[in-house]
Amino acid sequence: MENNKPESQIENLSEVLQVRRDKLSELQKMGRDPFKISKYDVTHHSNEVVDNYDSLEGQKVSLAGRIMSKRIMGKASFMHLQDQNGRIQAYVKRDDIGVDEYKLFKTYDIGDIVGIEGFVFKTKTEEVSVHVEKLVLLSKSLQVLPEKYHGLKDVDLRYRQRYVDLIVNPEVKDAFLTRTKALKALRSYLDERGFLEVETPILNTIAGGANARPFITHHNTLDIPMYL
């Protein structure tokens, strides 16, 4: 039983991935290839809408983000979009975006990137949301994100798939921003004092570079393999 389980999981995952590719193929046949959309005008980010609700209530906004959750409820649905600054809820109604567009929307997957236009309002639970009047699929996600509750926990996998880590663990972004600010301050300090920055190869005992094939050498004195 234990030997068959991994094969079954791989087979099921492959089926899910194939379904996503089939959806993309259908969109392309319809002339709705999302990968051909290279630009989308955004007026606000999620945090701006939430933080400035009083001044934006009832106002038209345009946002873009990744679908992180979706609840289909007949002729109306809710979804949460995640952009570079946070998350916001969107309310999608069939009568507002049209029957055909709503039918397509119901086929969208978690991880897909969409653009929305609509007006700002609050739901009955007082959650700041966007009532969608126009919805555009900007990019189709062909991979499956880690499931919501267990997420991406394996440390090695998180380092090798930082793009996934940043999607499902938004708090990681704060560490990157802090590091960027620290390096910027350090560079500025040294530049002002005439220091010259140069980059040199670095040897490590652990292979890096995500899935790229590492350059391998041997340290004769330590008698260990090392990686560039």
Coordinates of C-alpha atoms in Angstrom, one line a residue:
M1 CA 0.0 0.0 0.0
E2 CA 2.8 2.4 0.9
N3 CA 4.5 1.9 -2.4
N4 CA 1.4 2.5 -4.4
K5 CA 0.3 5.8 -2.6
P6 CA 3.0 8.1 -4.1
E7 CA 2.3 6.8 -7.6
S8 CA -1.5 7.4 -7.1
Q9 CA -0.8 11.0 -5.8
I10 CA 1.4 11.7 -8.8
E11 CA -1.2 10.3 -11.2
N12 CA -3.9 12.4 -9.6
L13 CA -1.8 15.5 -9.7
S14 CA -1.0 14.9 -13.4
E15 CA -4.7 14.7 -14.1
V16 CA -5.3 18.1 -12.4
L17 CA -2.4 19.6 -14.4
Q18 CA -3.9 18.2 -17.6
V19 CA -7.3 19.7 -16.8
R20 CA -5.7 23.2 -16.4
R21 CA -3.9 22.8 -19.7
D22 CA -7.2 21.7 -21.4
K23 CA -8.9 24.8 -20.0
L24 CA -6.1 27.0 -21.5
S25 CA -6.5 25.2 -24.8
E26 CA -10.2 25.9 -24.9
L27 CA -9.6 29.6 -24.1
Q28 CA -7.1 29.8 -27.0
K29 CA -9.5 28.2 -29.4
M30 CA -12.1 30.8 -28.4
G31 CA -9.5 33.6 -29.1
R32 CA -9.2 34.3 -25.4
D33 CA -5.5 33.4 -24.9
P34 CA -4.6 35.1 -21.6
F35 CA -0.8 34.9 -22.4
K36 CA -1.2 37.4 -25.2
I37 CA -2.4 40.1 -22.8
S38 CA 0.8 42.1 -22.0
K39 CA -0.7 45.2 -20.3
Y40 CA -3.5 45.9 -17.8
D41 CA -4.2 49.4 -16.4
V42 CA -4.5 49.4 -12.6
T43 CA -5.8 52.4 -10.6
H44 CA -5.4 51.0 -7.1
H45 CA -3.9 48.2 -5.1
S46 CA -5.7 46.2 -2.5
N47 CA -4.4 48.0 0.6
E48 CA -5.2 51.4 -0.9
V49 CA -8.8 50.4 -1.3
V50 CA -9.1 49.0 2.2
D51 CA -7.3 51.8 3.9
N52 CA -9.2 54.5 2.1
Y53 CA -12.7 53.1 2.0
D54 CA -14.4 56.2 3.2
S55 CA -13.2 58.3 0.3
L56 CA -13.5 55.4 -2.3
E57 CA -16.9 54.1 -1.3
G58 CA -19.0 53.8 -4.5
Q59 CA -16.0 54.9 -6.7
K60 CA -14.8 52.9 -9.7
V61 CA -11.5 51.1 -9.3
S62 CA -9.3 48.8 -11.3
L63 CA -7.2 46.1 -9.7
A64 CA -5.3 43.0 -10.7
G65 CA -4.2 40.0 -8.7
R66 CA -4.1 36.3 -8.2
I67 CA -7.2 34.3 -7.2
M68 CA -6.5 32.8 -3.8
S69 CA -10.0 31.6 -3.0
K70 CA -13.3 31.4 -4.7
R71 CA -16.9 30.6 -3.6
I72 CA -19.4 29.9 -6.3
M73 CA -23.0 30.5 -5.1
G74 CA -25.3 30.2 -8.1
K75 CA -25.6 33.5 -10.0
A76 CA -23.2 35.3 -7.7
S77 CA -19.8 34.5 -6.3
F78 CA -17.0 35.8 -4.0
M79 CA -13.3 35.5 -4.5
H80 CA -10.2 36.9 -2.8
L81 CA -7.5 38.5 -4.9
Q82 CA -3.9 38.9 -3.8
D83 CA -1.7 41.6 -5.3
Q84 CA 1.7 43.0 -4.4
N85 CA 0.3 44.8 -1.4
G86 CA -2.2 42.4 0.1
R87 CA -5.6 40.8 -0.4
I88 CA -9.1 42.1 -1.1
Q89 CA -12.5 40.5 -1.7
A90 CA -14.3 40.7 -5.0
Y91 CA -18.0 40.1 -5.6
V92 CA -18.9 38.7 -9.0
K93 CA -22.5 38.6 -10.2
R94 CA -23.7 37.0 -13.4
D95 CA -26.1 39.8 -14.3
D96 CA -23.3 42.4 -14.1
I97 CA -20.5 40.7 -16.1
G98 CA -22.8 38.7 -18.5
V99 CA -23.8 35.1 -18.8
D100 CA -20.9 34.1 -21.0
E101 CA -18.3 35.8 -18.9
Y102 CA -19.7 34.4 -15.7
K103 CA -19.6 30.9 -17.2
L104 CA -16.0 31.4 -18.0
F105 CA -15.3 32.8 -14.6
K106 CA -16.6 29.6 -12.9
T107 CA -13.9 27.7 -14.8
Y108 CA -11.0 29.8 -13.4
D109 CA -8.7 28.1 -11.0
I110 CA -7.0 29.1 -7.8
G111 CA -3.7 30.7 -8.8
D112 CA -5.1 32.4 -12.0
I113 CA -4.3 36.1 -12.4
V114 CA -7.3 38.3 -13.2
G115 CA -8.0 42.0 -13.7
I116 CA -11.2 43.5 -12.3
E117 CA -13.1 46.8 -12.7
G118 CA -15.9 47.8 -10.4
F119 CA -17.0 50.0 -7.5
V120 CA -16.0 49.8 -3.9
F121 CA -18.5 48.7 -1.2
K122 CA -18.9 46.8 2.0
T123 CA -20.6 43.5 2.5
K124 CA -23.1 42.7 5.2
T125 CA -20.1 41.4 7.3
E126 CA -18.4 44.8 6.9
E127 CA -15.7 43.5 4.6
V128 CA -14.4 46.1 2.1
S129 CA -14.9 44.6 -1.3
V130 CA -15.1 45.4 -5.0
H131 CA -18.4 44.8 -6.9
V132 CA -17.0 43.6 -10.2
E133 CA -18.5 45.0 -13.4
K134 CA -15.7 43.8 -15.7
L135 CA -13.5 40.7 -15.4
V136 CA -10.4 39.8 -17.5
L137 CA -8.3 36.7 -17.2
L138 CA -4.7 38.0 -17.5
S139 CA -2.7 34.7 -16.9
K140 CA -3.6 31.1 -16.5
S141 CA -2.0 29.2 -13.7
L142 CA -0.9 25.8 -15.0
Q143 CA 0.5 24.6 -11.7
V144 CA -1.4 23.8 -8.5
L145 CA -0.6 26.0 -5.4
P146 CA 0.0 24.2 -2.1
E147 CA -3.4 23.6 -0.3
K148 CA -4.6 26.4 2.0
Y149 CA -4.1 24.9 5.5
H150 CA -0.8 23.0 5.3
G151 CA 0.8 25.4 2.8
L152 CA 4.4 25.2 1.8
K153 CA 6.4 24.1 4.9
D154 CA 9.4 22.1 3.7
V155 CA 12.4 24.4 4.1
D156 CA 14.4 23.1 1.2
L157 CA 11.4 23.3 -1.1
R158 CA 10.7 26.8 0.0
Y159 CA 14.3 27.9 -0.8
R160 CA 14.2 26.2 -4.2
Q161 CA 10.7 27.5 -5.1
R162 CA 10.8 31.0 -3.8
Y163 CA 8.2 32.1 -6.3
V164 CA 5.7 29.7 -4.7
D165 CA 6.8 30.6 -1.2
L166 CA 6.1 34.3 -1.8
I167 CA 2.6 33.4 -3.1
V168 CA 1.4 31.2 -0.3
N169 CA 3.5 32.8 2.6
P170 CA 3.1 36.6 2.1
E171 CA 5.0 37.3 5.3
V172 CA 8.2 36.1 3.5
K173 CA 8.0 39.3 1.4
D174 CA 8.6 41.4 4.5
A175 CA 12.0 39.7 5.0
F176 CA 13.0 40.3 1.4
L177 CA 12.0 44.0 1.7
T178 CA 14.0 44.4 5.0
R179 CA 17.0 42.8 3.4
T180 CA 16.7 45.0 0.3
K181 CA 16.5 48.2 2.4
A182 CA 19.5 47.0 4.5
L183 CA 21.6 46.3 1.4
K184 CA 20.6 49.6 -0.2
A185 CA 21.6 51.5 2.9
L186 CA 24.9 49.7 3.1
R187 CA 25.7 50.3 -0.6
S188 CA 24.8 54.0 -0.3
Y189 CA 27.1 54.3 2.8
L190 CA 30.0 52.7 1.0
D191 CA 29.4 54.5 -2.3
E192 CA 29.6 57.9 -0.6
R193 CA 33.0 56.9 0.7
G194 CA 34.4 55.9 -2.6
F195 CA 34.3 52.1 -2.2
L196 CA 34.0 50.0 -5.4
E197 CA 31.6 47.1 -5.5
V198 CA 32.7 43.9 -7.3
E199 CA 31.1 40.5 -7.6
T200 CA 33.2 37.4 -7.2
P201 CA 32.3 33.7 -7.4
I202 CA 31.4 32.1 -4.1
L203 CA 31.8 28.4 -3.2
N204 CA 29.3 26.7 -1.0
T205 CA 29.0 23.3 0.5
I206 CA 25.3 23.2 -0.5
A207 CA 24.1 23.5 -4.1
G208 CA 22.0 26.6 -4.9
G209 CA 20.4 28.2 -7.9
A210 CA 17.0 26.6 -7.7
N211 CA 16.7 23.8 -10.3
A212 CA 19.7 24.9 -12.3
R213 CA 22.5 22.3 -12.6
P214 CA 25.3 23.5 -10.2
F215 CA 29.0 23.8 -11.1
I216 CA 30.7 21.2 -9.0
T217 CA 34.3 21.2 -7.9
H218 CA 36.5 19.6 -5.2
H219 CA 38.2 21.3 -2.3
N220 CA 41.5 19.4 -2.0
T221 CA 42.6 20.7 1.4
L222 CA 39.2 20.0 3.0
D223 CA 38.6 16.9 0.8
I224 CA 34.9 17.8 0.2
P225 CA 32.8 18.6 -2.9
M226 CA 31.8 22.3 -3.3
Y227 CA 29.4 24.1 -5.5
L228 CA 29.7 27.5 -7.3

